[in-house]
Amino acid sequence: MYLHLGGDVVVSFQEIIGIFDARLLEGNEDNQRFMDMARSHSRIRSEVAKDDRKSVIVTTTGVYTSAISSLTLQKRVTNVQWGLQSEAE
């Protein structure tokens, strides 16, 4: 299954390591270093403007930013997983 991050960007559920609120990451020095390192190593796969950024998605292949809130993205993943679990029962 895939998660739509906005625009033309989708990522496989299997690749997702974490979905984070962008505001929480901005205030932390360690998180800023992580994002700076990701940029310097060309690991940012999709980046929205800072004013529009609501979530940061870390995957096995890189880092994505999205204008969709982290809560909405997490709900999408959960809804699909519950739907798949219900079908299996």
mmCIF file as gemmi writes it, N, C-alpha and C atoms, coordinates in Angstrom:
data_model
loop_
_atom_site.group_PDB
_atom_site.id
_atom_site.type_symbol
_atom_site.label_atom_id
_atom_site.label_alt_id
_atom_site.label_comp_id
_atom_site.label_asym_id
_atom_site.label_entity_id
_atom_site.label_seq_id
_atom_site.pdbx_PDB_ins_code
_atom_site.Cartn_x
_atom_site.Cartn_y
_atom_site.Cartn_z
_atom_site.occupancy
_atom_site.B_iso_or_equiv
_atom_site.pdbx_formal_charge
_atom_site.auth_seq_id
_atom_site.auth_asym_id
_atom_site.pdbx_PDB_model_num
ATOM 1 N N . MET Axp A 1 ? 0.84 -1.173 0 1 0 ? 1 A 1
ATOM 2 C CA . MET Axp A 1 ? 0 0 0 1 0 ? 1 A 1
ATOM 3 C C . MET Axp A 1 ? 0.893 1.247 0 1 0 ? 1 A 1
ATOM 4 N N . TYR Axp A 2 ? 0.292 2.339 -0.443 1 0 ? 2 A 1
ATOM 5 C CA . TYR Axp A 2 ? 1.036 3.585 -0.568 1 0 ? 2 A 1
ATOM 6 C C . TYR Axp A 2 ? 0.336 4.719 0.167 1 0 ? 2 A 1
ATOM 7 N N . LEU Axp A 3 ? 1.135 5.654 0.638 1 0 ? 3 A 1
ATOM 8 C CA . LEU Axp A 3 ? 0.621 6.833 1.32 1 0 ? 3 A 1
ATOM 9 C C . LEU Axp A 3 ? 0.858 8.045 0.433 1 0 ? 3 A 1
ATOM 10 N N . HIS Axp A 4 ? -0.216 8.794 0.15 1 0 ? 4 A 1
ATOM 11 C CA . HIS Axp A 4 ? -0.123 10.002 -0.655 1 0 ? 4 A 1
ATOM 12 C C . HIS Axp A 4 ? 0.277 11.16 0.256 1 0 ? 4 A 1
ATOM 13 N N . LEU Axp A 5 ? 1.39 11.822 -0.072 1 0 ? 5 A 1
ATOM 14 C CA . LEU Axp A 5 ? 1.919 12.908 0.757 1 0 ? 5 A 1
ATOM 15 C C . LEU Axp A 5 ? 1.529 14.288 0.254 1 0 ? 5 A 1
ATOM 16 N N . GLY Axp A 6 ? 0.819 14.339 -0.856 1 0 ? 6 A 1
ATOM 17 C CA . GLY Axp A 6 ? 0.455 15.609 -1.467 1 0 ? 6 A 1
ATOM 18 C C . GLY Axp A 6 ? 1.168 15.763 -2.792 1 0 ? 6 A 1
ATOM 19 N N . GLY Axp A 7 ? 0.608 16.592 -3.654 1 0 ? 7 A 1
ATOM 20 C CA . GLY Axp A 7 ? 1.184 16.75 -4.987 1 0 ? 7 A 1
ATOM 21 C C . GLY Axp A 7 ? 1.212 15.418 -5.703 1 0 ? 7 A 1
ATOM 22 N N . ASP Axp A 8 ? 2.316 15.093 -6.309 1 0 ? 8 A 1
ATOM 23 C CA . ASP Axp A 8 ? 2.475 13.821 -7.018 1 0 ? 8 A 1
ATOM 24 C C . ASP Axp A 8 ? 3.32 12.835 -6.224 1 0 ? 8 A 1
ATOM 25 N N . VAL Axp A 9 ? 3.394 13.004 -4.914 1 0 ? 9 A 1
ATOM 26 C CA . VAL Axp A 9 ? 4.314 12.206 -4.105 1 0 ? 9 A 1
ATOM 27 C C . VAL Axp A 9 ? 3.569 11.122 -3.33 1 0 ? 9 A 1
ATOM 28 N N . VAL Axp A 10 ? 4.021 9.88 -3.514 1 0 ? 10 A 1
ATOM 29 C CA . VAL Axp A 10 ? 3.515 8.746 -2.745 1 0 ? 10 A 1
ATOM 30 C C . VAL Axp A 10 ? 4.703 7.928 -2.257 1 0 ? 10 A 1
ATOM 31 N N . VAL Axp A 11 ? 4.54 7.3 -1.085 1 0 ? 11 A 1
ATOM 32 C CA . VAL Axp A 11 ? 5.581 6.415 -0.564 1 0 ? 11 A 1
ATOM 33 C C . VAL Axp A 11 ? 4.933 5.117 -0.105 1 0 ? 11 A 1
ATOM 34 N N . SER Axp A 12 ? 5.684 4.058 -0.198 1 0 ? 12 A 1
ATOM 35 C CA . SER Axp A 12 ? 5.216 2.753 0.25 1 0 ? 12 A 1
ATOM 36 C C . SER Axp A 12 ? 5.155 2.726 1.773 1 0 ? 12 A 1
ATOM 37 N N . PHE Axp A 13 ? 4.093 2.118 2.313 1 0 ? 13 A 1
ATOM 38 C CA . PHE Axp A 13 ? 3.984 1.966 3.765 1 0 ? 13 A 1
ATOM 39 C C . PHE Axp A 13 ? 5.218 1.27 4.32 1 0 ? 13 A 1
ATOM 40 N N . GLN Axp A 14 ? 5.744 0.311 3.586 1 0 ? 14 A 1
ATOM 41 C CA . GLN Axp A 14 ? 6.878 -0.481 4.062 1 0 ? 14 A 1
ATOM 42 C C . GLN Axp A 14 ? 8.142 0.351 4.231 1 0 ? 14 A 1
ATOM 43 N N . GLU Axp A 15 ? 8.246 1.466 3.524 1 0 ? 15 A 1
ATOM 44 C CA . GLU Axp A 15 ? 9.432 2.322 3.602 1 0 ? 15 A 1
ATOM 45 C C . GLU Axp A 15 ? 9.381 3.312 4.759 1 0 ? 15 A 1
ATOM 46 N N . ILE Axp A 16 ? 8.197 3.55 5.315 1 0 ? 16 A 1
ATOM 47 C CA . ILE Axp A 16 ? 8.029 4.601 6.325 1 0 ? 16 A 1
ATOM 48 C C . ILE Axp A 16 ? 8.646 4.191 7.659 1 0 ? 16 A 1
ATOM 49 N N . ILE Axp A 17 ? 9.528 5.049 8.147 1 0 ? 17 A 1
ATOM 50 C CA . ILE Axp A 17 ? 10.125 4.867 9.47 1 0 ? 17 A 1
ATOM 51 C C . ILE Axp A 17 ? 9.346 5.691 10.491 1 0 ? 17 A 1
ATOM 52 N N . GLY Axp A 18 ? 8.99 6.919 10.127 1 0 ? 18 A 1
ATOM 53 C CA . GLY Axp A 18 ? 8.236 7.767 11.042 1 0 ? 18 A 1
ATOM 54 C C . GLY Axp A 18 ? 7.612 8.956 10.347 1 0 ? 18 A 1
ATOM 55 N N . ILE Axp A 19 ? 6.506 9.432 10.926 1 0 ? 19 A 1
ATOM 56 C CA . ILE Axp A 19 ? 5.814 10.624 10.451 1 0 ? 19 A 1
ATOM 57 C C . ILE Axp A 19 ? 5.807 11.603 11.622 1 0 ? 19 A 1
ATOM 58 N N . PHE Axp A 20 ? 6.351 12.804 11.402 1 0 ? 20 A 1
ATOM 59 C CA . PHE Axp A 20 ? 6.553 13.744 12.499 1 0 ? 20 A 1
ATOM 60 C C . PHE Axp A 20 ? 5.935 15.102 12.195 1 0 ? 20 A 1
ATOM 61 N N . ASP Axp A 21 ? 5.502 15.778 13.234 1 0 ? 21 A 1
ATOM 62 C CA . ASP Axp A 21 ? 4.978 17.135 13.131 1 0 ? 21 A 1
ATOM 63 C C . ASP Axp A 21 ? 6.161 18.068 12.865 1 0 ? 21 A 1
ATOM 64 N N . ALA Axp A 22 ? 6.113 18.809 11.786 1 0 ? 22 A 1
ATOM 65 C CA . ALA Axp A 22 ? 7.231 19.675 11.393 1 0 ? 22 A 1
ATOM 66 C C . ALA Axp A 22 ? 7.524 20.742 12.444 1 0 ? 22 A 1
ATOM 67 N N . ARG Axp A 23 ? 6.5 21.237 13.131 1 0 ? 23 A 1
ATOM 68 C CA . ARG Axp A 23 ? 6.72 22.272 14.153 1 0 ? 23 A 1
ATOM 69 C C . ARG Axp A 23 ? 7.568 21.745 15.302 1 0 ? 23 A 1
ATOM 70 N N . LEU Axp A 24 ? 7.37 20.489 15.659 1 0 ? 24 A 1
ATOM 71 C CA . LEU Axp A 24 ? 8.149 19.909 16.752 1 0 ? 24 A 1
ATOM 72 C C . LEU Axp A 24 ? 9.608 19.73 16.363 1 0 ? 24 A 1
ATOM 73 N N . LEU Axp A 25 ? 9.848 19.447 15.091 1 0 ? 25 A 1
ATOM 74 C CA . LEU Axp A 25 ? 11.219 19.251 14.633 1 0 ? 25 A 1
ATOM 75 C C . LEU Axp A 25 ? 11.981 20.564 14.526 1 0 ? 25 A 1
ATOM 76 N N . GLU Axp A 26 ? 11.278 21.638 14.215 1 0 ? 26 A 1
ATOM 77 C CA . GLU Axp A 26 ? 11.944 22.925 14.007 1 0 ? 26 A 1
ATOM 78 C C . GLU Axp A 26 ? 12.612 23.454 15.267 1 0 ? 26 A 1
ATOM 79 N N . GLY Axp A 27 ? 12.044 23.181 16.423 1 0 ? 27 A 1
ATOM 80 C CA . GLY Axp A 27 ? 12.572 23.744 17.654 1 0 ? 27 A 1
ATOM 81 C C . GLY Axp A 27 ? 13.695 22.946 18.294 1 0 ? 27 A 1
ATOM 82 N N . ASN Axp A 28 ? 14.109 21.864 17.671 1 0 ? 28 A 1
ATOM 83 C CA . ASN Axp A 28 ? 15.104 20.99 18.279 1 0 ? 28 A 1
ATOM 84 C C . ASN Axp A 28 ? 16.396 21.01 17.468 1 0 ? 28 A 1
ATOM 85 N N . GLU Axp A 29 ? 17.504 21.292 18.133 1 0 ? 29 A 1
ATOM 86 C CA . GLU Axp A 29 ? 18.801 21.402 17.455 1 0 ? 29 A 1
ATOM 87 C C . GLU Axp A 29 ? 19.226 20.09 16.794 1 0 ? 29 A 1
ATOM 88 N N . ASP Axp A 30 ? 19.006 18.963 17.469 1 0 ? 30 A 1
ATOM 89 C CA . ASP Axp A 30 ? 19.374 17.66 16.894 1 0 ? 30 A 1
ATOM 90 C C . ASP Axp A 30 ? 18.577 17.374 15.627 1 0 ? 30 A 1
ATOM 91 N N . ASN Axp A 31 ? 17.295 17.71 15.66 1 0 ? 31 A 1
ATOM 92 C CA . ASN Axp A 31 ? 16.462 17.49 14.478 1 0 ? 31 A 1
ATOM 93 C C . ASN Axp A 31 ? 16.895 18.385 13.324 1 0 ? 31 A 1
ATOM 94 N N . GLN Axp A 32 ? 17.282 19.61 13.635 1 0 ? 32 A 1
ATOM 95 C CA . GLN Axp A 32 ? 17.771 20.511 12.594 1 0 ? 32 A 1
ATOM 96 C C . GLN Axp A 32 ? 19.05 19.967 11.96 1 0 ? 32 A 1
ATOM 97 N N . ARG Axp A 33 ? 19.931 19.419 12.79 1 0 ? 33 A 1
ATOM 98 C CA . ARG Axp A 33 ? 21.158 18.805 12.263 1 0 ? 33 A 1
ATOM 99 C C . ARG Axp A 33 ? 20.83 17.632 11.352 1 0 ? 33 A 1
ATOM 100 N N . PHE Axp A 34 ? 19.841 16.818 11.767 1 0 ? 34 A 1
ATOM 101 C CA . PHE Axp A 34 ? 19.415 15.686 10.946 1 0 ? 34 A 1
ATOM 102 C C . PHE Axp A 34 ? 18.936 16.172 9.579 1 0 ? 34 A 1
ATOM 103 N N . MET Axp A 35 ? 18.088 17.202 9.57 1 0 ? 35 A 1
ATOM 104 C CA . MET Axp A 35 ? 17.573 17.725 8.299 1 0 ? 35 A 1
ATOM 105 C C . MET Axp A 35 ? 18.699 18.331 7.461 1 0 ? 35 A 1
ATOM 106 N N . ASP Axp A 36 ? 19.623 19.04 8.098 1 0 ? 36 A 1
ATOM 107 C CA . ASP Axp A 36 ? 20.76 19.618 7.372 1 0 ? 36 A 1
ATOM 108 C C . ASP Axp A 36 ? 21.623 18.523 6.744 1 0 ? 36 A 1
ATOM 109 N N . MET Axp A 37 ? 21.844 17.44 7.498 1 0 ? 37 A 1
ATOM 110 C CA . MET Axp A 37 ? 22.626 16.322 6.957 1 0 ? 37 A 1
ATOM 111 C C . MET Axp A 37 ? 21.884 15.651 5.802 1 0 ? 37 A 1
ATOM 112 N N . ALA Axp A 38 ? 20.583 15.499 5.944 1 0 ? 38 A 1
ATOM 113 C CA . ALA Axp A 38 ? 19.787 14.896 4.87 1 0 ? 38 A 1
ATOM 114 C C . ALA Axp A 38 ? 19.894 15.744 3.604 1 0 ? 38 A 1
ATOM 115 N N . ARG Axp A 39 ? 19.833 17.063 3.762 1 0 ? 39 A 1
ATOM 116 C CA . ARG Axp A 39 ? 19.972 17.954 2.6 1 0 ? 39 A 1
ATOM 117 C C . ARG Axp A 39 ? 21.365 17.837 1.983 1 0 ? 39 A 1
ATOM 118 N N . SER Axp A 40 ? 22.39 17.848 2.825 1 0 ? 40 A 1
ATOM 119 C CA . SER Axp A 40 ? 23.76 17.823 2.306 1 0 ? 40 A 1
ATOM 120 C C . SER Axp A 40 ? 24.099 16.497 1.628 1 0 ? 40 A 1
ATOM 121 N N . HIS Axp A 41 ? 23.399 15.423 1.995 1 0 ? 41 A 1
ATOM 122 C CA . HIS Axp A 41 ? 23.617 14.116 1.372 1 0 ? 41 A 1
ATOM 123 C C . HIS Axp A 41 ? 22.556 13.792 0.32 1 0 ? 41 A 1
ATOM 124 N N . SER Axp A 42 ? 21.826 14.822 -0.109 1 0 ? 42 A 1
ATOM 125 C CA . SER Axp A 42 ? 20.778 14.677 -1.135 1 0 ? 42 A 1
ATOM 126 C C . SER Axp A 42 ? 19.75 13.611 -0.769 1 0 ? 42 A 1
ATOM 127 N N . ARG Axp A 43 ? 19.354 13.574 0.492 1 0 ? 43 A 1
ATOM 128 C CA . ARG Axp A 43 ? 18.359 12.603 0.956 1 0 ? 43 A 1
ATOM 129 C C . ARG Axp A 43 ? 16.954 13.194 1.038 1 0 ? 43 A 1
ATOM 130 N N . ILE Axp A 44 ? 16.825 14.507 0.794 1 0 ? 44 A 1
ATOM 131 C CA . ILE Axp A 44 ? 15.501 15.115 0.773 1 0 ? 44 A 1
ATOM 132 C C . ILE Axp A 44 ? 14.883 14.778 -0.581 1 0 ? 44 A 1
ATOM 133 N N . ARG Axp A 45 ? 13.839 13.991 -0.559 1 0 ? 45 A 1
ATOM 134 C CA . ARG Axp A 45 ? 13.212 13.503 -1.795 1 0 ? 45 A 1
ATOM 135 C C . ARG Axp A 45 ? 12.131 14.445 -2.303 1 0 ? 45 A 1
ATOM 136 N N . SER Axp A 46 ? 11.472 15.129 -1.394 1 0 ? 46 A 1
ATOM 137 C CA . SER Axp A 46 ? 10.419 16.067 -1.762 1 0 ? 46 A 1
ATOM 138 C C . SER Axp A 46 ? 10.306 17.08 -0.637 1 0 ? 46 A 1
ATOM 139 N N . GLU Axp A 47 ? 10.388 18.356 -0.989 1 0 ? 47 A 1
ATOM 140 C CA . GLU Axp A 47 ? 10.369 19.38 0.055 1 0 ? 47 A 1
ATOM 141 C C . GLU Axp A 47 ? 9.403 20.49 -0.332 1 0 ? 47 A 1
ATOM 142 N N . VAL Axp A 48 ? 8.47 20.788 0.571 1 0 ? 48 A 1
ATOM 143 C CA . VAL Axp A 48 ? 7.553 21.899 0.355 1 0 ? 48 A 1
ATOM 144 C C . VAL Axp A 48 ? 8.127 23.134 1.046 1 0 ? 48 A 1
ATOM 145 N N . ALA Axp A 49 ? 7.617 24.3 0.673 1 0 ? 49 A 1
ATOM 146 C CA . ALA Axp A 49 ? 8.087 25.549 1.273 1 0 ? 49 A 1
ATOM 147 C C . ALA Axp A 49 ? 7.924 25.507 2.787 1 0 ? 49 A 1
ATOM 148 N N . LYS Axp A 50 ? 8.851 26.12 3.496 1 0 ? 50 A 1
ATOM 149 C CA . LYS Axp A 50 ? 8.847 26.072 4.96 1 0 ? 50 A 1
ATOM 150 C C . LYS Axp A 50 ? 7.524 26.571 5.545 1 0 ? 50 A 1
ATOM 151 N N . ASP Axp A 51 ? 6.946 27.609 4.947 1 0 ? 51 A 1
ATOM 152 C CA . ASP Axp A 51 ? 5.672 28.14 5.446 1 0 ? 51 A 1
ATOM 153 C C . ASP Axp A 51 ? 4.527 27.149 5.28 1 0 ? 51 A 1
ATOM 154 N N . ASP Axp A 52 ? 4.63 26.252 4.306 1 0 ? 52 A 1
ATOM 155 C CA . ASP Axp A 52 ? 3.573 25.269 4.043 1 0 ? 52 A 1
ATOM 156 C C . ASP Axp A 52 ? 3.822 23.934 4.732 1 0 ? 52 A 1
ATOM 157 N N . ARG Axp A 53 ? 5.007 23.737 5.255 1 0 ? 53 A 1
ATOM 158 C CA . ARG Axp A 53 ? 5.417 22.446 5.818 1 0 ? 53 A 1
ATOM 159 C C . ARG Axp A 53 ? 4.671 22.14 7.111 1 0 ? 53 A 1
ATOM 160 N N . LYS Axp A 54 ? 3.981 20.985 7.116 1 0 ? 54 A 1
ATOM 161 C CA . LYS Axp A 54 ? 3.268 20.55 8.319 1 0 ? 54 A 1
ATOM 162 C C . LYS Axp A 54 ? 3.798 19.23 8.854 1 0 ? 54 A 1
ATOM 163 N N . SER Axp A 55 ? 4.433 18.446 7.99 1 0 ? 55 A 1
ATOM 164 C CA . SER Axp A 55 ? 4.938 17.151 8.452 1 0 ? 55 A 1
ATOM 165 C C . SER Axp A 55 ? 6.246 16.8 7.764 1 0 ? 55 A 1
ATOM 166 N N . VAL Axp A 56 ? 7 15.95 8.454 1 0 ? 56 A 1
ATOM 167 C CA . VAL Axp A 56 ? 8.248 15.407 7.924 1 0 ? 56 A 1
ATOM 168 C C . VAL Axp A 56 ? 8.114 13.894 7.987 1 0 ? 56 A 1
ATOM 169 N N . ILE Axp A 57 ? 8.359 13.24 6.858 1 0 ? 57 A 1
ATOM 170 C CA . ILE Axp A 57 ? 8.222 11.793 6.766 1 0 ? 57 A 1
ATOM 171 C C . ILE Axp A 57 ? 9.602 11.211 6.502 1 0 ? 57 A 1
ATOM 172 N N . VAL Axp A 58 ? 10.069 10.375 7.417 1 0 ? 58 A 1
ATOM 173 C CA . VAL Axp A 58 ? 11.375 9.732 7.279 1 0 ? 58 A 1
ATOM 174 C C . VAL Axp A 58 ? 11.13 8.323 6.762 1 0 ? 58 A 1
ATOM 175 N N . THR Axp A 59 ? 11.819 7.982 5.672 1 0 ? 59 A 1
ATOM 176 C CA . THR Axp A 59 ? 11.674 6.655 5.076 1 0 ? 59 A 1
ATOM 177 C C . THR Axp A 59 ? 13.05 6.01 4.929 1 0 ? 59 A 1
ATOM 178 N N . THR Axp A 60 ? 13.038 4.768 4.514 1 0 ? 60 A 1
ATOM 179 C CA . THR Axp A 60 ? 14.297 4.053 4.3 1 0 ? 60 A 1
ATOM 180 C C . THR Axp A 60 ? 15.08 4.62 3.126 1 0 ? 60 A 1
ATOM 181 N N . THR Axp A 61 ? 14.409 5.354 2.239 1 0 ? 61 A 1
ATOM 182 C CA . THR Axp A 61 ? 15.078 5.891 1.056 1 0 ? 61 A 1
ATOM 183 C C . THR Axp A 61 ? 15.34 7.386 1.117 1 0 ? 61 A 1
ATOM 184 N N . GLY Axp A 62 ? 14.797 8.072 2.123 1 0 ? 62 A 1
ATOM 185 C CA . GLY Axp A 62 ? 15.019 9.504 2.209 1 0 ? 62 A 1
ATOM 186 C C . GLY Axp A 62 ? 14.011 10.183 3.114 1 0 ? 62 A 1
ATOM 187 N N . VAL Axp A 63 ? 14.011 11.52 3.04 1 0 ? 63 A 1
ATOM 188 C CA . VAL Axp A 63 ? 13.144 12.342 3.876 1 0 ? 63 A 1
ATOM 189 C C . VAL Axp A 63 ? 12.235 13.159 2.964 1 0 ? 63 A 1
ATOM 190 N N . TYR Axp A 64 ? 10.967 13.227 3.339 1 0 ? 64 A 1
ATOM 191 C CA . TYR Axp A 64 ? 9.975 13.99 2.593 1 0 ? 64 A 1
ATOM 192 C C . TYR Axp A 64 ? 9.362 15.013 3.534 1 0 ? 64 A 1
ATOM 193 N N . THR Axp A 65 ? 8.961 16.158 2.994 1 0 ? 65 A 1
ATOM 194 C CA . THR Axp A 65 ? 8.159 17.095 3.767 1 0 ? 65 A 1
ATOM 195 C C . THR Axp A 65 ? 6.825 17.23 3.049 1 0 ? 65 A 1
ATOM 196 N N . SER Axp A 66 ? 5.794 17.553 3.822 1 0 ? 66 A 1
ATOM 197 C CA . SER Axp A 66 ? 4.457 17.602 3.249 1 0 ? 66 A 1
ATOM 198 C C . SER Axp A 66 ? 3.665 18.752 3.846 1 0 ? 66 A 1
ATOM 199 N N . ALA Axp A 67 ? 2.74 19.279 3.061 1 0 ? 67 A 1
ATOM 200 C CA . ALA Axp A 67 ? 1.819 20.307 3.534 1 0 ? 67 A 1
ATOM 201 C C . ALA Axp A 67 ? 0.618 19.681 4.239 1 0 ? 67 A 1
ATOM 202 N N . ILE Axp A 68 ? 0.558 18.359 4.273 1 0 ? 68 A 1
ATOM 203 C CA . ILE Axp A 68 ? -0.513 17.635 4.965 1 0 ? 68 A 1
ATOM 204 C C . ILE Axp A 68 ? -0.042 17.368 6.395 1 0 ? 68 A 1
ATOM 205 N N . SER Axp A 69 ? -0.93 17.564 7.359 1 0 ? 69 A 1
ATOM 206 C CA . SER Axp A 69 ? -0.539 17.404 8.76 1 0 ? 69 A 1
ATOM 207 C C . SER Axp A 69 ? -0.129 15.968 9.066 1 0 ? 69 A 1
ATOM 208 N N . SER Axp A 70 ? 0.757 15.836 10.036 1 0 ? 70 A 1
ATOM 209 C CA . SER Axp A 70 ? 1.226 14.506 10.441 1 0 ? 70 A 1
ATOM 210 C C . SER Axp A 70 ? 0.066 13.668 10.966 1 0 ? 70 A 1
ATOM 211 N N . LEU Axp A 71 ? -0.874 14.282 11.656 1 0 ? 71 A 1
ATOM 212 C CA . LEU Axp A 71 ? -2.029 13.558 12.187 1 0 ? 71 A 1
ATOM 213 C C . LEU Axp A 71 ? -2.877 12.981 11.054 1 0 ? 71 A 1
ATOM 214 N N . THR Axp A 72 ? -3.108 13.766 10.013 1 0 ? 72 A 1
ATOM 215 C CA . THR Axp A 72 ? -3.882 13.286 8.864 1 0 ? 72 A 1
ATOM 216 C C . THR Axp A 72 ? -3.171 12.128 8.18 1 0 ? 72 A 1
ATOM 217 N N . LEU Axp A 73 ? -1.865 12.248 7.987 1 0 ? 73 A 1
ATOM 218 C CA . LEU Axp A 73 ? -1.11 11.164 7.353 1 0 ? 73 A 1
ATOM 219 C C . LEU Axp A 73 ? -1.151 9.901 8.205 1 0 ? 73 A 1
ATOM 220 N N . GLN Axp A 74 ? -1 10.054 9.517 1 0 ? 74 A 1
ATOM 221 C CA . GLN Axp A 74 ? -1.05 8.894 10.413 1 0 ? 74 A 1
ATOM 222 C C . GLN Axp A 74 ? -2.428 8.245 10.387 1 0 ? 74 A 1
ATOM 223 N N . LYS Axp A 75 ? -3.488 9.056 10.306 1 0 ? 75 A 1
ATOM 224 C CA . LYS Axp A 75 ? -4.847 8.508 10.217 1 0 ? 75 A 1
ATOM 225 C C . LYS Axp A 75 ? -5.022 7.714 8.924 1 0 ? 75 A 1
ATOM 226 N N . ARG Axp A 76 ? -4.466 8.215 7.832 1 0 ? 76 A 1
ATOM 227 C CA . ARG Axp A 76 ? -4.57 7.494 6.554 1 0 ? 76 A 1
ATOM 228 C C . ARG Axp A 76 ? -3.923 6.115 6.657 1 0 ? 76 A 1
ATOM 229 N N . VAL Axp A 77 ? -2.753 6.065 7.267 1 0 ? 77 A 1
ATOM 230 C CA . VAL Axp A 77 ? -2.062 4.782 7.432 1 0 ? 77 A 1
ATOM 231 C C . VAL Axp A 77 ? -2.893 3.853 8.307 1 0 ? 77 A 1
ATOM 232 N N . THR Axp A 78 ? -3.372 4.369 9.43 1 0 ? 78 A 1
ATOM 233 C CA . THR Axp A 78 ? -4.157 3.559 10.365 1 0 ? 78 A 1
ATOM 234 C C . THR Axp A 78 ? -5.44 3.056 9.716 1 0 ? 78 A 1
ATOM 235 N N . ASN Axp A 79 ? -6.136 3.924 8.987 1 0 ? 79 A 1
ATOM 236 C CA . ASN Axp A 79 ? -7.386 3.522 8.336 1 0 ? 79 A 1
ATOM 237 C C . ASN Axp A 79 ? -7.161 2.405 7.334 1 0 ? 79 A 1
ATOM 238 N N . VAL Axp A 80 ? -6.108 2.493 6.565 1 0 ? 80 A 1
ATOM 239 C CA . VAL Axp A 80 ? -5.806 1.444 5.591 1 0 ? 80 A 1
ATOM 240 C C . VAL Axp A 80 ? -5.437 0.157 6.312 1 0 ? 80 A 1
ATOM 241 N N . GLN Axp A 81 ? -4.621 0.261 7.351 1 0 ? 81 A 1
ATOM 242 C CA . GLN Axp A 81 ? -4.217 -0.941 8.087 1 0 ? 81 A 1
ATOM 243 C C . GLN Axp A 81 ? -5.418 -1.614 8.737 1 0 ? 81 A 1
ATOM 244 N N . TRP Axp A 82 ? -6.332 -0.837 9.321 1 0 ? 82 A 1
ATOM 245 C CA . TRP Axp A 82 ? -7.53 -1.423 9.928 1 0 ? 82 A 1
ATOM 246 C C . TRP Axp A 82 ? -8.406 -2.058 8.864 1 0 ? 82 A 1
ATOM 247 N N . GLY Axp A 83 ? -8.499 -1.411 7.705 1 0 ? 83 A 1
ATOM 248 C CA . GLY Axp A 83 ? -9.285 -1.977 6.607 1 0 ? 83 A 1
ATOM 249 C C . GLY Axp A 83 ? -8.719 -3.302 6.149 1 0 ? 83 A 1
ATOM 250 N N . LEU Axp A 84 ? -7.407 -3.388 6.045 1 0 ? 84 A 1
ATOM 251 C CA . LEU Axp A 84 ? -6.767 -4.638 5.638 1 0 ? 84 A 1
ATOM 252 C C . LEU Axp A 84 ? -6.948 -5.713 6.69 1 0 ? 84 A 1
ATOM 253 N N . GLN Axp A 85 ? -6.874 -5.308 7.963 1 0 ? 85 A 1
ATOM 254 C CA . GLN Axp A 85 ? -7.037 -6.276 9.044 1 0 ? 85 A 1
ATOM 255 C C . GLN Axp A 85 ? -8.471 -6.812 9.051 1 0 ? 85 A 1
ATOM 256 N N . SER Axp A 86 ? -9.455 -5.947 8.824 1 0 ? 86 A 1
ATOM 257 C CA . SER Axp A 86 ? -10.852 -6.375 8.798 1 0 ? 86 A 1
ATOM 258 C C . SER Axp A 86 ? -11.109 -7.352 7.661 1 0 ? 86 A 1
ATOM 259 N N . GLU Axp A 87 ? -10.49 -7.112 6.511 1 0 ? 87 A 1
ATOM 260 C CA . GLU Axp A 87 ? -10.656 -8.008 5.365 1 0 ? 87 A 1
ATOM 261 C C . GLU Axp A 87 ? -10.059 -9.376 5.642 1 0 ? 87 A 1
ATOM 262 N N . ALA Axp A 88 ? -8.983 -9.415 6.427 1 0 ? 88 A 1
ATOM 263 C CA . ALA Axp A 88 ? -8.312 -10.682 6.72 1 0 ? 88 A 1
ATOM 264 C C . ALA Axp A 88 ? -9.119 -11.532 7.699 1 0 ? 88 A 1
ATOM 265 N N . GLU Axp A 89 ? -9.967 -10.898 8.492 1 0 ? 89 A 1
ATOM 266 C CA . GLU Axp A 89 ? -10.739 -11.632 9.507 1 0 ? 89 A 1
ATOM 267 C C . GLU Axp A 89 ? -11.922 -12.29 8.935 1 0 ? 89 A 1
